[in-house]
PDB file of C-alpha atoms in Angstrom:
ATOM      1  CA  MET A   1      22.710   6.408  21.203  1.00  0.00           C
ATOM      2  CA  SER A   2      21.928   7.602  17.567  1.00  0.00           C
ATOM      3  CA  SER A   3      18.958   9.618  16.851  1.00  0.00           C
ATOM      4  CA  PRO A   4      16.114   7.921  15.264  1.00  0.00           C
ATOM      5  CA  GLN A   5      15.490   8.551  11.107  1.00  0.00           C
ATOM      6  CA  GLN A   6      13.632  11.518   9.767  1.00  0.00           C
ATOM      7  CA  PRO A   7      10.775   9.619   7.158  1.00  0.00           C
ATOM      8  CA  PRO A   8      11.201  10.821   3.674  1.00  0.00           C
ATOM      9  CA  ARG A   9       9.137  13.803   2.927  1.00  0.00           C
ATOM     10  CA  CYS A  10       5.870  12.086   1.083  1.00  0.00           C
ATOM     11  CA  ALA A  11       2.712  13.820  -0.759  1.00  0.00           C
ATOM     12  CA  VAL A  12      -0.772  12.033  -0.932  1.00  0.00           C
ATOM     13  CA  LEU A  13      -2.891  12.460  -3.323  1.00  0.00           C
ATOM     14  CA  HIS A  14      -6.485  10.826  -2.099  1.00  0.00           C
ATOM     15  CA  SER A  15     -10.469  10.904  -3.324  1.00  0.00           C
ATOM     16  CA  PRO A  16     -12.045   8.433  -0.398  1.00  0.00           C
ATOM     17  CA  ALA A  17     -15.116   6.970  -2.738  1.00  0.00           C
ATOM     18  CA  TRP A  18     -12.918   6.728  -6.662  1.00  0.00           C
ATOM     19  CA  PRO A  19     -15.403   4.051  -7.672  1.00  0.00           C
ATOM     20  CA  LEU A  20     -18.140   7.517  -7.925  1.00  0.00           C
ATOM     21  CA  ILE A  21     -16.128   9.092  -9.328  1.00  0.00           C
ATOM     22  CA  ALA A  22     -14.893   6.952 -12.258  1.00  0.00           C
ATOM     23  CA  ALA A  23     -18.766   5.485 -12.332  1.00  0.00           C
ATOM     24  CA  ILE A  24     -20.025   8.708 -13.117  1.00  0.00           C
ATOM     25  CA  VAL A  25     -17.288   9.312 -15.893  1.00  0.00           C
ATOM     26  CA  HIS A  26     -18.124   6.507 -17.113  1.00  0.00           C
ATOM     27  CA  ASN A  27     -21.694   6.597 -17.473  1.00  0.00           C
ATOM     28  CA  PRO A  28     -23.000  10.316 -17.152  1.00  0.00           C
ATOM     29  CA  GLN A  29     -26.416   9.674 -18.110  1.00  0.00           C
ATOM     30  CA  LEU A  30     -26.837   6.920 -15.942  1.00  0.00           C
ATOM     31  CA  TYR A  31     -24.941   8.049 -12.875  1.00  0.00           C
ATOM     32  CA  ALA A  32     -25.718  11.907 -12.135  1.00  0.00           C
ATOM     33  CA  PRO A  33     -22.856  13.485  -9.639  1.00  0.00           C
ATOM     34  CA  LEU A  34     -25.678  15.048  -6.994  1.00  0.00           C
ATOM     35  CA  GLN A  35     -27.609  11.643  -6.531  1.00  0.00           C
ATOM     36  CA  PRO A  36     -26.890  10.154  -3.074  1.00  0.00           C
ATOM     37  CA  LEU A  37     -24.691   7.072  -4.739  1.00  0.00           C
ATOM     38  CA  ALA A  38     -23.414   3.486  -3.003  1.00  0.00           C
ATOM     39  CA  VAL A  39     -20.615   1.073  -4.962  1.00  0.00           C
ATOM     40  CA  PHE A  40     -21.487  -2.238  -3.027  1.00  0.00           C
ATOM     41  CA  ASP A  41     -18.608  -5.081  -3.329  1.00  0.00           C
ATOM     42  CA  ALA A  42     -19.249  -8.916  -1.111  1.00  0.00           C
ATOM     43  CA  GLN A  43     -22.646  -7.212  -1.082  1.00  0.00           C
ATOM     44  CA  ARG A  44     -21.958  -3.932   1.543  1.00  0.00           C
ATOM     45  CA  VAL A  45     -21.876  -0.912   0.902  1.00  0.00           C
ATOM     46  CA  SER A  46     -17.666  -0.457   0.115  1.00  0.00           C
ATOM     47  CA  CYS A  47     -18.003   3.418  -0.371  1.00  0.00           C
ATOM     48  CA  CYS A  48     -21.006   6.137  -1.356  1.00  0.00           C
ATOM     49  CA  SER A  49     -21.381   9.873  -1.963  1.00  0.00           C
ATOM     50  CA  PRO A  50     -22.174  12.369   0.622  1.00  0.00           C
ATOM     51  CA  ALA A  51     -25.854  12.865  -0.292  1.00  0.00           C
ATOM     52  CA  ALA A  52     -25.597   8.656  -0.208  1.00  0.00           C
ATOM     53  CA  TRP A  53     -24.206   9.599   2.980  1.00  0.00           C
ATOM     54  CA  GLY A  54     -26.705  12.293   4.763  1.00  0.00           C
ATOM     55  CA  GLU A  55     -29.410   9.668   4.244  1.00  0.00           C
ATOM     56  CA  GLY A  56     -28.178   7.898   6.521  1.00  0.00           C
ATOM     57  CA  VAL A  57     -26.051   4.736   4.309  1.00  0.00           C
ATOM     58  CA  ARG A  58     -22.938   4.115   5.142  1.00  0.00           C
ATOM     59  CA  LEU A  59     -19.516   1.858   5.128  1.00  0.00           C
ATOM     60  CA  GLY A  60     -20.401  -1.760   5.264  1.00  0.00           C
ATOM     61  CA  GLN A  61     -24.113  -1.863   5.383  1.00  0.00           C
ATOM     62  CA  ARG A  62     -25.852  -5.010   3.509  1.00  0.00           C
ATOM     63  CA  ARG A  63     -27.420  -3.551   0.474  1.00  0.00           C
ATOM     64  CA  ARG A  64     -31.055  -4.124   2.142  1.00  0.00           C
ATOM     65  CA  GLN A  65     -29.818  -1.744   5.100  1.00  0.00           C
ATOM     66  CA  ALA A  66     -29.042   0.843   2.693  1.00  0.00           C
ATOM     67  CA  GLN A  67     -31.833   1.279   0.663  1.00  0.00           C
ATOM     68  CA  GLY A  68     -33.840   1.094   4.063  1.00  0.00           C
ATOM     69  CA  ALA A  69     -32.084   3.637   4.736  1.00  0.00           C
ATOM     70  CA  CYS A  70     -32.266   5.841   1.557  1.00  0.00           C
ATOM     71  CA  PRO A  71     -34.575   4.424  -0.507  1.00  0.00           C
ATOM     72  CA  HIS A  72     -33.672   5.889  -4.080  1.00  0.00           C
ATOM     73  CA  VAL A  73     -29.736   5.090  -3.878  1.00  0.00           C
ATOM     74  CA  VAL A  74     -28.201   3.551  -7.054  1.00  0.00           C
ATOM     75  CA  ILE A  75     -26.619   1.250  -6.982  1.00  0.00           C
ATOM     76  CA  VAL A  76     -22.867   1.747  -8.786  1.00  0.00           C
ATOM     77  CA  PRO A  77     -21.030  -1.910  -9.665  1.00  0.00           C
ATOM     78  CA  HIS A  78     -17.985  -2.665  -7.654  1.00  0.00           C
ATOM     79  CA  ASP A  79     -15.243  -2.415 -11.253  1.00  0.00           C
ATOM     80  CA  PRO A  80     -11.399  -2.447 -10.535  1.00  0.00           C
ATOM     81  CA  GLU A  81     -10.944  -2.526 -13.877  1.00  0.00           C
ATOM     82  CA  ARG A  82     -12.871   0.575 -14.993  1.00  0.00           C
ATOM     83  CA  ASP A  83     -11.372   2.648 -11.565  1.00  0.00           C
ATOM     84  CA  ALA A  84      -8.149   1.657 -12.635  1.00  0.00           C
ATOM     85  CA  ARG A  85      -8.646   3.252 -16.502  1.00  0.00           C
ATOM     86  CA  LEU A  86      -9.718   6.177 -15.451  1.00  0.00           C
ATOM     87  CA  PHE A  87      -7.647   6.757 -12.788  1.00  0.00           C
ATOM     88  CA  GLU A  88      -4.269   6.267 -15.013  1.00  0.00           C
ATOM     89  CA  PRO A  89      -5.383  10.285 -16.712  1.00  0.00           C
ATOM     90  CA  VAL A  90      -5.082  11.168 -13.385  1.00  0.00           C
ATOM     91  CA  VAL A  91      -1.861   9.772 -12.798  1.00  0.00           C
ATOM     92  CA  ARG A  92      -0.170  11.090 -16.544  1.00  0.00           C
ATOM     93  CA  SER A  93      -1.415  14.734 -15.323  1.00  0.00           C
ATOM     94  CA  VAL A  94       0.756  14.370 -11.986  1.00  0.00           C
ATOM     95  CA  GLY A  95       3.696  12.213 -13.987  1.00  0.00           C
ATOM     96  CA  THR A  96       4.452  15.596 -17.034  1.00  0.00           C
ATOM     97  CA  LEU A  97       5.666  17.355 -12.806  1.00  0.00           C
ATOM     98  CA  VAL A  98       6.812  14.148 -11.049  1.00  0.00           C
ATOM     99  CA  PRO A  99       7.855  10.995 -13.013  1.00  0.00           C
ATOM    100  CA  LEU A 100       8.336   8.488  -9.951  1.00  0.00           C
ATOM    101  CA  ILE A 101       4.588   7.476  -8.930  1.00  0.00           C
ATOM    102  CA  ASP A 102       4.111   5.368  -6.470  1.00  0.00           C
ATOM    103  CA  VAL A 103       0.033   4.418  -7.287  1.00  0.00           C
ATOM    104  CA  GLU A 104      -1.394   2.825  -4.055  1.00  0.00           C
ATOM    105  CA  ASN A 105      -4.281   1.986  -5.470  1.00  0.00           C
ATOM    106  CA  PRO A 106      -7.210   3.552  -7.875  1.00  0.00           C
ATOM    107  CA  GLY A 107      -7.929   7.503  -6.099  1.00  0.00           C
ATOM    108  CA  SER A 108      -5.141   7.050  -4.754  1.00  0.00           C
ATOM    109  CA  LEU A 109      -1.180   7.924  -5.694  1.00  0.00           C
ATOM    110  CA  LEU A 110       1.570   8.581  -3.298  1.00  0.00           C
ATOM    111  CA  LEU A 111       5.242  10.636  -5.088  1.00  0.00           C
ATOM    112  CA  ALA A 112       8.350  11.831  -2.687  1.00  0.00           C
ATOM    113  CA  THR A 113       7.948  15.297  -2.247  1.00  0.00           C
ATOM    114  CA  ARG A 114      12.398  16.920  -2.138  1.00  0.00           C
ATOM    115  CA  GLY A 115      12.840  17.248  -5.902  1.00  0.00           C
ATOM    116  CA  PRO A 116       9.150  18.290  -6.506  1.00  0.00           C
ATOM    117  CA  SER A 117       8.689  20.507  -3.951  1.00  0.00           C
ATOM    118  CA  ARG A 118      11.913  22.371  -4.340  1.00  0.00           C
ATOM    119  CA  TYR A 119      10.855  22.623  -8.260  1.00  0.00           C
ATOM    120  CA  VAL A 120       7.640  24.532  -7.976  1.00  0.00           C
ATOM    121  CA  GLY A 121       8.880  26.516  -4.839  1.00  0.00           C
ATOM    122  CA  GLY A 122       7.803  24.416  -1.211  1.00  0.00           C
ATOM    123  CA  ASP A 123       5.291  22.498  -0.429  1.00  0.00           C
ATOM    124  CA  ASP A 124       2.428  24.650   0.273  1.00  0.00           C
ATOM    125  CA  ALA A 125       2.961  25.211  -3.776  1.00  0.00           C
ATOM    126  CA  LEU A 126       3.122  21.756  -4.632  1.00  0.00           C
ATOM    127  CA  ALA A 127       0.522  20.466  -2.773  1.00  0.00           C
ATOM    128  CA  VAL A 128      -1.471  22.691  -4.486  1.00  0.00           C
ATOM    129  CA  ARG A 129      -0.511  21.696  -8.155  1.00  0.00           C
ATOM    130  CA  LEU A 130      -0.608  18.160  -7.650  1.00  0.00           C
ATOM    131  CA  LEU A 131      -4.521  18.774  -6.972  1.00  0.00           C
ATOM    132  CA  THR A 132      -4.266  21.347 -10.083  1.00  0.00           C
ATOM    133  CA  LEU A 133      -2.712  18.704 -12.674  1.00  0.00           C
ATOM    134  CA  ALA A 134      -5.107  15.971 -10.628  1.00  0.00           C
ATOM    135  CA  ARG A 135      -8.125  18.047 -11.994  1.00  0.00           C
ATOM    136  CA  GLU A 136      -6.888  19.244 -15.555  1.00  0.00           C
ATOM    137  CA  GLY A 137      -6.068  14.590 -15.602  1.00  0.00           C
ATOM    138  CA  LEU A 138      -9.459  13.938 -14.350  1.00  0.00           C
ATOM    139  CA  SER A 139     -11.381  16.771 -16.623  1.00  0.00           C
ATOM    140  CA  HIS A 140      -9.505  15.012 -19.650  1.00  0.00           C
ATOM    141  CA  THR A 141     -11.704  11.963 -18.956  1.00  0.00           C
ATOM    142  CA  SER A 142     -14.987  13.725 -17.551  1.00  0.00           C
ATOM    143  CA  HIS A 143     -16.589  14.847 -21.194  1.00  0.00           C
ATOM    144  CA  GLY A 144     -18.133  18.157 -20.215  1.00  0.00           C
ATOM    145  CA  LEU A 145     -19.158  16.903 -17.252  1.00  0.00           C
ATOM    146  CA  ASP A 146     -18.630  19.694 -13.943  1.00  0.00           C
ATOM    147  CA  THR A 147     -15.773  18.500 -12.853  1.00  0.00           C
ATOM    148  CA  ASP A 148     -15.952  19.806  -9.259  1.00  0.00           C
ATOM    149  CA  GLU A 149     -19.896  18.487  -9.149  1.00  0.00           C
ATOM    150  CA  VAL A 150     -17.771  14.977  -9.837  1.00  0.00           C
ATOM    151  CA  ILE A 151     -15.076  15.172  -6.968  1.00  0.00           C
ATOM    152  CA  THR A 152     -17.608  16.160  -4.514  1.00  0.00           C
ATOM    153  CA  ALA A 153     -19.864  13.083  -5.498  1.00  0.00           C
ATOM    154  CA  GLY A 154     -17.120  11.108  -5.155  1.00  0.00           C
ATOM    155  CA  GLY A 155     -16.082  12.647  -1.450  1.00  0.00           C
ATOM    156  CA  GLY A 156     -13.181  15.082  -2.895  1.00  0.00           C
ATOM    157  CA  LEU A 157      -9.562  15.177  -3.351  1.00  0.00           C
ATOM    158  CA  GLY A 158      -7.133  15.596  -1.172  1.00  0.00           C
ATOM    159  CA  VAL A 159      -3.015  16.179  -0.934  1.00  0.00           C
ATOM    160  CA  GLY A 160      -1.260  16.128   2.696  1.00  0.00           C
ATOM    161  CA  ILE A 161       2.332  16.825   2.535  1.00  0.00           C
ATOM    162  CA  ALA A 162       4.193  15.053   5.634  1.00  0.00           C
ATOM    163  CA  ASP A 163       6.927  13.357   6.763  1.00  0.00           C
ATOM    164  CA  GLY A 164       6.248   9.433   6.496  1.00  0.00           C
ATOM    165  CA  ARG A 165       3.667   7.235   4.143  1.00  0.00           C
ATOM    166  CA  ILE A 166       1.095   7.013   6.905  1.00  0.00           C
ATOM    167  CA  ALA A 167       1.239  11.202   8.147  1.00  0.00           C
ATOM    168  CA  ALA A 168       0.516  12.116   4.410  1.00  0.00           C
ATOM    169  CA  THR A 169      -2.228   9.322   3.321  1.00  0.00           C
ATOM    170  CA  LEU A 170      -3.871  10.720   6.945  1.00  0.00           C
ATOM    171  CA  ALA A 171      -3.066  14.267   5.775  1.00  0.00           C
ATOM    172  CA  ALA A 172      -5.167  13.744   2.798  1.00  0.00           C
ATOM    173  CA  ARG A 173      -7.838  11.830   4.160  1.00  0.00           C
ATOM    174  CA  SER A 174      -7.972  15.317   6.165  1.00  0.00           C
ATOM    175  CA  SER A 175      -7.452  16.895   3.156  1.00  0.00           C
ATOM    176  CA  SER A 176     -10.729  15.496   1.024  1.00  0.00           C
ATOM    177  CA  ARG A 177     -13.134  15.941   3.745  1.00  0.00           C
ATOM    178  CA  ARG A 178     -11.598  20.304   4.635  1.00  0.00           C
ATOM    179  CA  GLY A 179     -11.566  20.635   0.524  1.00  0.00           C
ATOM    180  CA  GLU A 180      -8.274  22.461   0.697  1.00  0.00           C
ATOM    181  CA  PRO A 181      -4.739  20.444   0.838  1.00  0.00           C
ATOM    182  CA  VAL A 182      -3.514  19.615   4.285  1.00  0.00           C
ATOM    183  CA  VAL A 183       0.758  20.683   4.762  1.00  0.00           C
ATOM    184  CA  ILE A 184       2.514  19.078   8.225  1.00  0.00           C
ATOM    185  CA  GLN A 185       5.885  20.995   8.662  1.00  0.00           C
ATOM    186  CA  PRO A 186       9.323  18.902   8.888  1.00  0.00           C
ATOM    187  CA  GLY A 187      10.244  17.213  11.791  1.00  0.00           C
ATOM    188  CA  VAL A 188       6.066  17.678  13.126  1.00  0.00           C
ATOM    189  CA  GLN A 189       4.660  14.357  15.001  1.00  0.00           C
ATOM    190  CA  ALA A 190       1.499  14.135  14.275  1.00  0.00           C
TER     191      ALA A 190
END
């Protein structure tokens, strides 16, 4: 009986509410980073800002429910083209370090870490470098907006590194909430 094959080391860069970041960057005079914002897709909340969450807006709510919980919530239209177009500078920025990137959807990308991790000095250094590159890419399109405020409005930006795609994705989601990269050591089962 052979031992199970170890999944490849992966890094995931993830923003839980990228459509909000894209909307703020695209139209800063209409959407302020600190106001309660919610994106509706198919008449339901698909993502919301931490300010809206704090007021009681939840994923899956209908418009009337969301506005009942937070009467001053600003409705952001669902626009996949805007989201993809404004994620492109982030992908290009990360692409200066890593040639092969898998963009799962706007706001989330995946890459293998074997070469890049060795190049920058380990997984921890790679996680920090990926966050720096993502912020630089976003700052190129943010036209003078405070990048940290914009990222906070989108629920944060996280990097997770782990064995396998699923573990790295879960680590990145945790990272976006915690505000710091999450690196799970090789061989550790989560």
